mmCIF file of C-alpha atoms in Angstrom:
data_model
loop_
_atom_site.group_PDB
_atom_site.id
_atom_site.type_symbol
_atom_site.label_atom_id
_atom_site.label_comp_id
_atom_site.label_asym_id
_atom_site.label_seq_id
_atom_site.Cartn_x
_atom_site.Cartn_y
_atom_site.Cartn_z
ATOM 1 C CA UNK A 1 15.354 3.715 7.714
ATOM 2 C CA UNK A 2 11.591 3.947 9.142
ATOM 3 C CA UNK A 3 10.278 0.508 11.089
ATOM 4 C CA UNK A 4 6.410 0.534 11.418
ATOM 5 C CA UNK A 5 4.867 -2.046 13.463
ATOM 6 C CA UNK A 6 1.134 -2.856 13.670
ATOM 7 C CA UNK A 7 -0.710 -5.469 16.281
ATOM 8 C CA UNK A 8 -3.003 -7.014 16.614
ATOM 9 C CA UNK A 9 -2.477 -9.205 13.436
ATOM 10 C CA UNK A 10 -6.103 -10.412 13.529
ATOM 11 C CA UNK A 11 -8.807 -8.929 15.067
ATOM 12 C CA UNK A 12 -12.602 -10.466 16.123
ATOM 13 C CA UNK A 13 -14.897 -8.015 17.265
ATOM 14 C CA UNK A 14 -18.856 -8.776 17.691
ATOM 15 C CA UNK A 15 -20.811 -6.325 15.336
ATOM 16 C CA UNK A 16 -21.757 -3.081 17.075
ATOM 17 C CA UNK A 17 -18.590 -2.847 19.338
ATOM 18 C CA UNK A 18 -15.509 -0.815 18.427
ATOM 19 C CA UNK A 19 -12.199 -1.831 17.061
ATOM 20 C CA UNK A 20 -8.991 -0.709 18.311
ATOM 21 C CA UNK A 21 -5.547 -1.142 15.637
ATOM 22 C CA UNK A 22 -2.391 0.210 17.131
ATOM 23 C CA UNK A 23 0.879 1.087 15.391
ATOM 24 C CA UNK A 24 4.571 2.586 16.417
ATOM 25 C CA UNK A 25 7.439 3.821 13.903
ATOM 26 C CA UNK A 26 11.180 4.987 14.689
ATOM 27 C CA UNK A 27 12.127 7.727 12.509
ATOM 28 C CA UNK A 28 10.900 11.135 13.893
ATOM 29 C CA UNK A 29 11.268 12.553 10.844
ATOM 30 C CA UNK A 30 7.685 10.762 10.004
ATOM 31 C CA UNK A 31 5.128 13.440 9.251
ATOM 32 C CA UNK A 32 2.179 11.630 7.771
ATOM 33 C CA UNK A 33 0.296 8.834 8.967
ATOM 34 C CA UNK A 34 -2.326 6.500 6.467
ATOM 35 C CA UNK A 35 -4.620 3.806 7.338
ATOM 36 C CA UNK A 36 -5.414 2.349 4.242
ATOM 37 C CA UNK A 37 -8.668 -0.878 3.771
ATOM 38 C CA UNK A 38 -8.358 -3.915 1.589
ATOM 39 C CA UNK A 39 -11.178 -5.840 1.265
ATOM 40 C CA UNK A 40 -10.608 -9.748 -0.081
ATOM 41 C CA UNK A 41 -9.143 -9.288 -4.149
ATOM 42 C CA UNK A 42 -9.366 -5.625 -3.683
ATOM 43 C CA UNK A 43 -7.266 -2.532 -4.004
ATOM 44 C CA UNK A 44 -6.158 -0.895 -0.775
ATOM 45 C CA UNK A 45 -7.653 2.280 -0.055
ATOM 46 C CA UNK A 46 -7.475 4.855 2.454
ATOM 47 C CA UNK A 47 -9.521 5.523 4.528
ATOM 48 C CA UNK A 48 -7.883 8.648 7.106
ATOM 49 C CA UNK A 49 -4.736 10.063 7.555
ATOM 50 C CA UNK A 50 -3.089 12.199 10.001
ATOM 51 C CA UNK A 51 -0.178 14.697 9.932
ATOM 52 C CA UNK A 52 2.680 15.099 12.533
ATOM 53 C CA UNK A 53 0.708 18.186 13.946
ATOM 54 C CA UNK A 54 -2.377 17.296 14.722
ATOM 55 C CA UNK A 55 -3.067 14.708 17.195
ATOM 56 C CA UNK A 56 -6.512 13.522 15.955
ATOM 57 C CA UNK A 57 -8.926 13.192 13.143
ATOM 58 C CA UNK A 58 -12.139 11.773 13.096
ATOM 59 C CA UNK A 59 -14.577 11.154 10.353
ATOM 60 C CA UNK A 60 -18.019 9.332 10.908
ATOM 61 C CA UNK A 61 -17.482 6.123 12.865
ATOM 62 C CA UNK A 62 -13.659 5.905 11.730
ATOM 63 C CA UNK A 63 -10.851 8.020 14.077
ATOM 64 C CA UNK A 64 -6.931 8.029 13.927
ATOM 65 C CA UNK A 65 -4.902 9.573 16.873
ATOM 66 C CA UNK A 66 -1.098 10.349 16.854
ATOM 67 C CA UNK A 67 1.673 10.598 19.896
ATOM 68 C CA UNK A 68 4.472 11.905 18.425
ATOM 69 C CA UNK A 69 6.735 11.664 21.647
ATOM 70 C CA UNK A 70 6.024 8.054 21.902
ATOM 71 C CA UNK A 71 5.845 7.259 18.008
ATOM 72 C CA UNK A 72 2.687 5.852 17.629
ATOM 73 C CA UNK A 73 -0.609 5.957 16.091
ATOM 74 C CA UNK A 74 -3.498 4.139 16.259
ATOM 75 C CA UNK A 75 -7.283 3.272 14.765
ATOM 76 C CA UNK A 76 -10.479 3.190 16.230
ATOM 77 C CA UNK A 77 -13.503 2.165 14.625
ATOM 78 C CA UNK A 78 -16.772 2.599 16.620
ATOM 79 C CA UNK A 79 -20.303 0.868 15.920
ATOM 80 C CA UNK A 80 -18.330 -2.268 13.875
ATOM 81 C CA UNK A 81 -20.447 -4.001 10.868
ATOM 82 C CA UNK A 82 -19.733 -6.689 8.859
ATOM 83 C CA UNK A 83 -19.027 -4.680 5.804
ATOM 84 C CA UNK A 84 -15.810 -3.223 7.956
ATOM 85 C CA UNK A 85 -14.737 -6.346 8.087
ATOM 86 C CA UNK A 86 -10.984 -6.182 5.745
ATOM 87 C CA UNK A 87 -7.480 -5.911 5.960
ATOM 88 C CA UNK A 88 -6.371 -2.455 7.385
ATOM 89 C CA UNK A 89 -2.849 -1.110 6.794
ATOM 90 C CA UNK A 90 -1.371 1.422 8.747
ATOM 91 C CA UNK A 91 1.829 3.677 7.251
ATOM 92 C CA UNK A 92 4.394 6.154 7.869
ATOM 93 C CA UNK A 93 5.818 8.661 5.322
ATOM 94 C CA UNK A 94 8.949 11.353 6.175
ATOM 95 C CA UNK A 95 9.840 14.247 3.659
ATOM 96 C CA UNK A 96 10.782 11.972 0.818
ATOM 97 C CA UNK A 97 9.188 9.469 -1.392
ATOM 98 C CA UNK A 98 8.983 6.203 0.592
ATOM 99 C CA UNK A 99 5.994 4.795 2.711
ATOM 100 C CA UNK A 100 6.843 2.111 5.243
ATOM 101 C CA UNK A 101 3.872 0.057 5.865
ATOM 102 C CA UNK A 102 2.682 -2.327 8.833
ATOM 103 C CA UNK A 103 1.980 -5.870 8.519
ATOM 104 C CA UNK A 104 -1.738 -5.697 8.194
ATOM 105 C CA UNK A 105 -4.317 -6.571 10.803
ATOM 106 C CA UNK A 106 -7.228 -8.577 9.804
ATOM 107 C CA UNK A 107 -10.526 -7.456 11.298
ATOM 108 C CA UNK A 108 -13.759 -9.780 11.362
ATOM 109 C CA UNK A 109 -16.836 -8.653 12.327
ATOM 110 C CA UNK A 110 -19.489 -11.104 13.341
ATOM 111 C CA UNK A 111 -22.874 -10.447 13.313
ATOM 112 C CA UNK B 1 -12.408 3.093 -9.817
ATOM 113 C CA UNK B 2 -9.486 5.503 -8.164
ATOM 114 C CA UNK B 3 -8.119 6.228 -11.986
ATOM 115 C CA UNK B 4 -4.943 3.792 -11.631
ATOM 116 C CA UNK B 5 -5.508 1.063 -13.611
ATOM 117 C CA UNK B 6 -3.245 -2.688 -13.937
ATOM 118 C CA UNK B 7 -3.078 -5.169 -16.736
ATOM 119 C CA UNK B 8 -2.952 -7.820 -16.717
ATOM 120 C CA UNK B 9 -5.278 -8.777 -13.876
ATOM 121 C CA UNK B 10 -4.181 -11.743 -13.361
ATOM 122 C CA UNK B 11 -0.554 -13.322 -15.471
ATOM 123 C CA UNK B 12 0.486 -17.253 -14.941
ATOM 124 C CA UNK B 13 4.345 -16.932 -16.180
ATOM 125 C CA UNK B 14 7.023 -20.206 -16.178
ATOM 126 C CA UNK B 15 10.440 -19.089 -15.055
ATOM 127 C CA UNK B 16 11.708 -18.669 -18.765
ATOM 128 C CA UNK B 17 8.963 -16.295 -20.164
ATOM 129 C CA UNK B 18 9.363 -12.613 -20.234
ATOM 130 C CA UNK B 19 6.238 -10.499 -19.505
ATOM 131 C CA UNK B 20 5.706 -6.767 -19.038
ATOM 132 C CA UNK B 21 3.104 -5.650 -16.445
ATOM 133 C CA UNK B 22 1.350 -1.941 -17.416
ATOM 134 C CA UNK B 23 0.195 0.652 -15.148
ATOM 135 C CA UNK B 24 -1.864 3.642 -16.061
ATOM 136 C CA UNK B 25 -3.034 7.037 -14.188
ATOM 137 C CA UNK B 26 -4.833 9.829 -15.657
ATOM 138 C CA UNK B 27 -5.203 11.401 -12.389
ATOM 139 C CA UNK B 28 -2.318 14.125 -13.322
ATOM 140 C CA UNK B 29 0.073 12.834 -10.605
ATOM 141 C CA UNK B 30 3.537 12.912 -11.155
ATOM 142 C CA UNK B 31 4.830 10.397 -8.800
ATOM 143 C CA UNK B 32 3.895 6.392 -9.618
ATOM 144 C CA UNK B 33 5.088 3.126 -7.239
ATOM 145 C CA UNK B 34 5.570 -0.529 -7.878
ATOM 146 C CA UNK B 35 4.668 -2.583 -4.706
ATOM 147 C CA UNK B 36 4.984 -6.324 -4.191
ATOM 148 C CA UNK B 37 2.348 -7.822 -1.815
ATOM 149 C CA UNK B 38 2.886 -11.047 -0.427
ATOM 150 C CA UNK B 39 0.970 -13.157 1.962
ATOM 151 C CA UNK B 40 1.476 -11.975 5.749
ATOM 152 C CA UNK B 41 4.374 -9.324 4.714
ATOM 153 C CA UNK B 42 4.728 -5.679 4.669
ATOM 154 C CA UNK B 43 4.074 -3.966 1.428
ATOM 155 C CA UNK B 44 7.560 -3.674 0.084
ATOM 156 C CA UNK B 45 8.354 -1.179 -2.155
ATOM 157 C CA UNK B 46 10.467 -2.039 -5.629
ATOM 158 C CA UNK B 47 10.369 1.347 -7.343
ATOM 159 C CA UNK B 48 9.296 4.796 -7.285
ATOM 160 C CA UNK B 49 9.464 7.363 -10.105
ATOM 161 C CA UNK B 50 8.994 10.875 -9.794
ATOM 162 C CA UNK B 51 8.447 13.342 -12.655
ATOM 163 C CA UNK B 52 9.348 10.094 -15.234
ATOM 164 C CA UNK B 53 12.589 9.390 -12.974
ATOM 165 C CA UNK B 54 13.584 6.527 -11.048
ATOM 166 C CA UNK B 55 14.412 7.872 -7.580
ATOM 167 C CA UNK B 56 13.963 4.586 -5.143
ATOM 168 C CA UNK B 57 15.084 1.188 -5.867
ATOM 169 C CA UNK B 58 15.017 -0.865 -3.343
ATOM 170 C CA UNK B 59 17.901 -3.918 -3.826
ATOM 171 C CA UNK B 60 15.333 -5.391 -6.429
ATOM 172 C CA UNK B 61 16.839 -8.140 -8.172
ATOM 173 C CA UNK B 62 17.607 -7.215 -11.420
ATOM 174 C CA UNK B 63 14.803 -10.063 -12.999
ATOM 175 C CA UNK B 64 12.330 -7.189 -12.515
ATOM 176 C CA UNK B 65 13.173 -3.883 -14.725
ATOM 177 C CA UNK B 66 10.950 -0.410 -14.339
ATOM 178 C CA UNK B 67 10.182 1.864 -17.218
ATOM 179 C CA UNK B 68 8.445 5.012 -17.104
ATOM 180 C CA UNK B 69 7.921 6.299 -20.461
ATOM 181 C CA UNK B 70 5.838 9.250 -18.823
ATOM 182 C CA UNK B 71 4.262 10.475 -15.959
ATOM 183 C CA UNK B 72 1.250 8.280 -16.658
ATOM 184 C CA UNK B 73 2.108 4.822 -17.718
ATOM 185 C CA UNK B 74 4.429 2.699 -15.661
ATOM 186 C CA UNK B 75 5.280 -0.667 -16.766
ATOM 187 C CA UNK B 76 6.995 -3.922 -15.230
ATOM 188 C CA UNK B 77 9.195 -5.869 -17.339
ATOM 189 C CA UNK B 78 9.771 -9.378 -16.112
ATOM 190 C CA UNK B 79 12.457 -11.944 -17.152
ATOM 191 C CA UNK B 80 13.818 -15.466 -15.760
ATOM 192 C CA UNK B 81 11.003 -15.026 -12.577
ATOM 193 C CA UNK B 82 11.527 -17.604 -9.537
ATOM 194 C CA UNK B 83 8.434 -19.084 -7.838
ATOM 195 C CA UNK B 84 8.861 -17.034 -4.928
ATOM 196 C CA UNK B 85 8.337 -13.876 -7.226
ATOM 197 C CA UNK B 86 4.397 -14.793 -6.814
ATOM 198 C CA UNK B 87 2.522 -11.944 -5.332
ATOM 199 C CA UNK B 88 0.233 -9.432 -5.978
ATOM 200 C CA UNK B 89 2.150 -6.737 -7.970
ATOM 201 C CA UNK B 90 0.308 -3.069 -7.424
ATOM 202 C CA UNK B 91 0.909 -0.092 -8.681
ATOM 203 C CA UNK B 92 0.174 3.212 -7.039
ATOM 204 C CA UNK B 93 0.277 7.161 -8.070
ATOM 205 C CA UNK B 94 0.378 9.770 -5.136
ATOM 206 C CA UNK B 95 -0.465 13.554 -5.359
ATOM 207 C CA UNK B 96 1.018 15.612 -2.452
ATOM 208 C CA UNK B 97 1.248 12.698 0.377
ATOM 209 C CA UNK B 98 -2.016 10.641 -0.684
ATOM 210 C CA UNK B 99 -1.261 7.603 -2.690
ATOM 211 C CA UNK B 100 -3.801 5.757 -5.071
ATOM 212 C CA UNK B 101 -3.807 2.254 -5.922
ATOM 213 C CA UNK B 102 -4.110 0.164 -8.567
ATOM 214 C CA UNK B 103 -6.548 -3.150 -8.394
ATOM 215 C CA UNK B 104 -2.932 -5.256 -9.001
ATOM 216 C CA UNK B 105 -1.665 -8.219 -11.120
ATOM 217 C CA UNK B 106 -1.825 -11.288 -9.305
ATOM 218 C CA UNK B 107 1.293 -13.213 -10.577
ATOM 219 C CA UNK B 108 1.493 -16.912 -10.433
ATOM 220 C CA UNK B 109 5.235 -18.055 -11.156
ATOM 221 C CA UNK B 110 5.615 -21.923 -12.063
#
């Protein structure tokens, strides 16, 4: 089956500079890529996605880019603030039903 | 609100009770998920159902027990629970590849 893995596991960044969340997955048969936000007591959500062909997405200060030949994805969020600060989850789905998720990284922004 | 909701919010259970967890989605999706969140793990999946039919279950032990009366309620019945069955329990409906959550049941086993 898929294996996603996501580092950093925790991530400090001072407010204003950019984030950086990597992830890699093993089953090429992967076409679709979430990054999903959980604030403390709070649902996940997602935030961007990105399918097997396309190699980047952007909206506002949030971008995901995909290499397919090396099997992973990552995050980048630009301009950080303190209401970023969360839990992001990254994910990999194939043609069935299943989405294999990464551990979680835990971003803090300070002000 | 995303339209998938979870109740209880919150369920403190000892290991002989039985208790049923509800999901609900009026969002017209015909796929629904059970997920069990634990501290620094994975999401892992339990169940899926698609079009009221179980199609993944993944080695759950059989203490927790789906049912999917219809494509928008979901439920998760719960009997004979261990302590390390404490988690948040969410729920989730997906339309095409996008998946919705629920706000979860936080489950306290004693």
């Amino acid at each position: 089956g898929e294996n996603v893995e996501q580092h950093p596991s925790t991530l400090s960044v001072q407010e204003g500079d950019s984030a950086v969340i990597k992830c890699t997955y093993s089953d090429s048969a992967s076409n679709y890529f979430p990054w999903y936000k959980q604030e403390l007591g709070k649902r996940p959500q997602l935030i961007i996605d990105i399918r097997s062909n396309v190699g980047e997405k952007k909206d506002q200060r949030i971008a995901v880019t995909l290499n397919k030949t090396a099997k992973h994805f990552s995050l980048h969020i630009t301009e950080t603030q303190p209401e970023d600060s969360a839990v992001y989850f990254c994910a990999a789905k194939g043609p069935g039903n299943q989405f294999y998720f990464g551990t979680g990284t835990s971003l803090t922004v300070i002000p | 609100e995303t339209g998938v909701t979870q109740t209880p919010r919150h369920l403190v259970m000892g290991m002989t009770n039985k208790k049923s967890l509800k999901c609900e989605q009026h969002l017209g999706h015909n796929a629904m998920y059970w997920y069990k969140q634990s501290a620094k793990k994975p999401l892992e999946l339990m169940f899926v159902y698609n079009f009221k039919e179980q199609t993944e279950n993944n080695s759950v032990p059989s203490r927790f027990s789906p049912e999917c009366p219809n494509s928008s309620h979901l439920f998760l019945h719960l009997h004979t629970l261990q302590p390390e069955d404490s988690a948040l329990y969410l729920c989730a409906s997906r339309s095409g590849d996008e998946q919705f959550f629920g706000p979860g049941t936080r489950l306290t086993v004693l």
